[in-house]
Amino acid sequence: QVQLVESGGGLVQAGGSLRLSCAASGRTLSSYSMGWFRQAPGKDRERVATIRWRDASTDYAAFVKGRFTISTDNAKNTVYLQMNSLKPDDTAVYYCAARADFSYDYAYWGQGTQVTVSS
């Protein structure tokens, strides 16, 4: 089992920045990939960014490239999402998730953290 706890959400003005954190526990994560997803009211959940724990390779959705950065702190077992140049369209509940590298499915999810960007 993997437990994930997000933090760092809040209210920010357009153009501002936030950093989300996802603290992971429960097992060794070296063979896992981590992802940040978001879901806005009335919309489907969408992938924001992913990172593979063992080599820190990353991938981003087109709508956040150049604005968001995903990273890990191995000593703290924590994944971060640095969000810059925020837009009102970025308003959503942001979720952290984990999947084993051999799996296509994200089996573990955090409870989510609200990000609200005002115009």
PDB file of N, CA, C and O in Angstrom, residues 2-5 21-30 34 53 71-80 96:
ATOM      1  N   VAL A   2       0.392   2.254  -0.682  1.00  0.00           N
ATOM      2  CA  VAL A   2       1.055   3.550  -0.713  1.00  0.00           C
ATOM      3  C   VAL A   2       0.054   4.595  -0.229  1.00  0.00           C
ATOM      4  O   VAL A   2      -1.075   4.631  -0.694  1.00  0.00           O
ATOM      5  N   GLN A   3       0.488   5.407   0.712  1.00  0.00           N
ATOM      6  CA  GLN A   3      -0.353   6.499   1.196  1.00  0.00           C
ATOM      7  C   GLN A   3       0.202   7.818   0.651  1.00  0.00           C
ATOM      8  O   GLN A   3       1.415   8.046   0.672  1.00  0.00           O
ATOM      9  N   LEU A   4      -0.705   8.659   0.171  1.00  0.00           N
ATOM     10  CA  LEU A   4      -0.314   9.939  -0.417  1.00  0.00           C
ATOM     11  C   LEU A   4      -1.098  11.063   0.252  1.00  0.00           C
ATOM     12  O   LEU A   4      -2.324  10.977   0.360  1.00  0.00           O
ATOM     13  N   VAL A   5      -0.396  12.092   0.651  1.00  0.00           N
ATOM     14  CA  VAL A   5      -1.050  13.235   1.301  1.00  0.00           C
ATOM     15  C   VAL A   5      -0.586  14.513   0.607  1.00  0.00           C
ATOM     16  O   VAL A   5       0.610  14.845   0.645  1.00  0.00           O
ATOM     17  N   SER A  21       2.676  19.907  -2.642  1.00  0.00           N
ATOM     18  CA  SER A  21       3.513  18.823  -2.142  1.00  0.00           C
ATOM     19  C   SER A  21       2.682  17.563  -2.014  1.00  0.00           C
ATOM     20  O   SER A  21       1.492  17.632  -1.699  1.00  0.00           O
ATOM     21  N   CYS A  22       3.319  16.433  -2.216  1.00  0.00           N
ATOM     22  CA  CYS A  22       2.673  15.129  -2.041  1.00  0.00           C
ATOM     23  C   CYS A  22       3.639  14.246  -1.266  1.00  0.00           C
ATOM     24  O   CYS A  22       4.657  13.815  -1.804  1.00  0.00           O
ATOM     25  N   ALA A  23       3.308  14.004  -0.015  1.00  0.00           N
ATOM     26  CA  ALA A  23       4.136  13.149   0.831  1.00  0.00           C
ATOM     27  C   ALA A  23       3.697  11.706   0.673  1.00  0.00           C
ATOM     28  O   ALA A  23       2.517  11.389   0.878  1.00  0.00           O
ATOM     29  N   ALA A  24       4.634  10.839   0.316  1.00  0.00           N
ATOM     30  CA  ALA A  24       4.328   9.434   0.064  1.00  0.00           C
ATOM     31  C   ALA A  24       4.909   8.559   1.164  1.00  0.00           C
ATOM     32  O   ALA A  24       6.001   8.815   1.664  1.00  0.00           O
ATOM     33  N   SER A  25       4.176   7.523   1.514  1.00  0.00           N
ATOM     34  CA  SER A  25       4.659   6.577   2.525  1.00  0.00           C
ATOM     35  C   SER A  25       4.056   5.211   2.250  1.00  0.00           C
ATOM     36  O   SER A  25       3.115   5.081   1.471  1.00  0.00           O
ATOM     37  N   GLY A  26       4.622   4.192   2.892  1.00  0.00           N
ATOM     38  CA  GLY A  26       4.038   2.869   2.824  1.00  0.00           C
ATOM     39  C   GLY A  26       4.927   1.824   2.192  1.00  0.00           C
ATOM     40  O   GLY A  26       4.858   0.660   2.551  1.00  0.00           O
ATOM     41  N   ARG A  27       5.715   2.214   1.217  1.00  0.00           N
ATOM     42  CA  ARG A  27       6.631   1.266   0.603  1.00  0.00           C
ATOM     43  C   ARG A  27       7.687   2.021  -0.191  1.00  0.00           C
ATOM     44  O   ARG A  27       7.545   3.214  -0.422  1.00  0.00           O
ATOM     45  N   THR A  28       8.696   1.269  -0.599  1.00  0.00           N
ATOM     46  CA  THR A  28       9.761   1.863  -1.404  1.00  0.00           C
ATOM     47  C   THR A  28       9.204   2.267  -2.762  1.00  0.00           C
ATOM     48  O   THR A  28       8.540   1.483  -3.428  1.00  0.00           O
ATOM     49  N   LEU A  29       9.487   3.498  -3.153  1.00  0.00           N
ATOM     50  CA  LEU A  29       8.883   4.045  -4.359  1.00  0.00           C
ATOM     51  C   LEU A  29       9.826   4.090  -5.551  1.00  0.00           C
ATOM     52  O   LEU A  29       9.481   4.675  -6.582  1.00  0.00           O
ATOM     53  N   SER A  30      10.976   3.463  -5.440  1.00  0.00           N
ATOM     54  CA  SER A  30      11.965   3.552  -6.519  1.00  0.00           C
ATOM     55  C   SER A  30      11.467   2.953  -7.824  1.00  0.00           C
ATOM     56  O   SER A  30      11.946   3.304  -8.891  1.00  0.00           O
ATOM     57  N   MET A  34       5.049   8.814 -10.414  1.00  0.00           N
ATOM     58  CA  MET A  34       4.110   9.681  -9.716  1.00  0.00           C
ATOM     59  C   MET A  34       3.479  10.647 -10.700  1.00  0.00           C
ATOM     60  O   MET A  34       4.121  11.087 -11.654  1.00  0.00           O
ATOM     61  N   TRP A  53      10.189   7.888 -10.574  1.00  0.00           N
ATOM     62  CA  TRP A  53      11.011   8.097  -9.390  1.00  0.00           C
ATOM     63  C   TRP A  53      12.466   7.703  -9.616  1.00  0.00           C
ATOM     64  O   TRP A  53      13.384   8.395  -9.182  1.00  0.00           O
ATOM     65  N   SER A  71       8.826  17.623  -9.568  1.00  0.00           N
ATOM     66  CA  SER A  71      10.133  17.201  -9.062  1.00  0.00           C
ATOM     67  C   SER A  71       9.940  16.311  -7.840  1.00  0.00           C
ATOM     68  O   SER A  71       8.834  16.227  -7.295  1.00  0.00           O
ATOM     69  N   THR A  72      11.013  15.644  -7.438  1.00  0.00           N
ATOM     70  CA  THR A  72      10.960  14.787  -6.254  1.00  0.00           C
ATOM     71  C   THR A  72      12.093  15.141  -5.295  1.00  0.00           C
ATOM     72  O   THR A  72      13.130  15.663  -5.696  1.00  0.00           O
ATOM     73  N   ASP A  73      11.848  14.856  -4.036  1.00  0.00           N
ATOM     74  CA  ASP A  73      12.878  14.902  -2.998  1.00  0.00           C
ATOM     75  C   ASP A  73      12.943  13.505  -2.422  1.00  0.00           C
ATOM     76  O   ASP A  73      12.073  13.102  -1.638  1.00  0.00           O
ATOM     77  N   ASN A  74      13.950  12.742  -2.833  1.00  0.00           N
ATOM     78  CA  ASN A  74      14.017  11.345  -2.431  1.00  0.00           C
ATOM     79  C   ASN A  74      14.164  11.189  -0.921  1.00  0.00           C
ATOM     80  O   ASN A  74      13.617  10.255  -0.329  1.00  0.00           O
ATOM     81  N   ALA A  75      14.898  12.086  -0.302  1.00  0.00           N
ATOM     82  CA  ALA A  75      15.113  11.985   1.142  1.00  0.00           C
ATOM     83  C   ALA A  75      13.815  12.147   1.911  1.00  0.00           C
ATOM     84  O   ALA A  75      13.637  11.574   2.987  1.00  0.00           O
ATOM     85  N   LYS A  76      12.904  12.937   1.368  1.00  0.00           N
ATOM     86  CA  LYS A  76      11.628  13.191   2.043  1.00  0.00           C
ATOM     87  C   LYS A  76      10.487  12.370   1.458  1.00  0.00           C
ATOM     88  O   LYS A  76       9.347  12.494   1.923  1.00  0.00           O
ATOM     89  N   ASN A  77      10.750  11.574   0.439  1.00  0.00           N
ATOM     90  CA  ASN A  77       9.686  10.806  -0.227  1.00  0.00           C
ATOM     91  C   ASN A  77       8.533  11.719  -0.634  1.00  0.00           C
ATOM     92  O   ASN A  77       7.348  11.389  -0.415  1.00  0.00           O
ATOM     93  N   THR A  78       8.882  12.838  -1.201  1.00  0.00           N
ATOM     94  CA  THR A  78       7.886  13.856  -1.521  1.00  0.00           C
ATOM     95  C   THR A  78       8.005  14.263  -2.982  1.00  0.00           C
ATOM     96  O   THR A  78       9.109  14.389  -3.523  1.00  0.00           O
ATOM     97  N   VAL A  79       6.862  14.464  -3.587  1.00  0.00           N
ATOM     98  CA  VAL A  79       6.774  14.957  -4.967  1.00  0.00           C
ATOM     99  C   VAL A  79       6.200  16.359  -4.922  1.00  0.00           C
ATOM    100  O   VAL A  79       5.258  16.620  -4.164  1.00  0.00           O
ATOM    101  N   TYR A  80       6.743  17.225  -5.749  1.00  0.00           N
ATOM    102  CA  TYR A  80       6.294  18.613  -5.775  1.00  0.00           C
ATOM    103  C   TYR A  80       5.745  18.971  -7.151  1.00  0.00           C
ATOM    104  O   TYR A  80       6.139  18.398  -8.161  1.00  0.00           O
ATOM    105  N   CYS A  96      -2.554  13.917  -6.308  1.00  0.00           N
ATOM    106  CA  CYS A  96      -1.311  13.187  -6.493  1.00  0.00           C
ATOM    107  C   CYS A  96      -1.662  11.709  -6.626  1.00  0.00           C
ATOM    108  O   CYS A  96      -2.578  11.211  -5.939  1.00  0.00           O
TER     109      CYS A  96
END
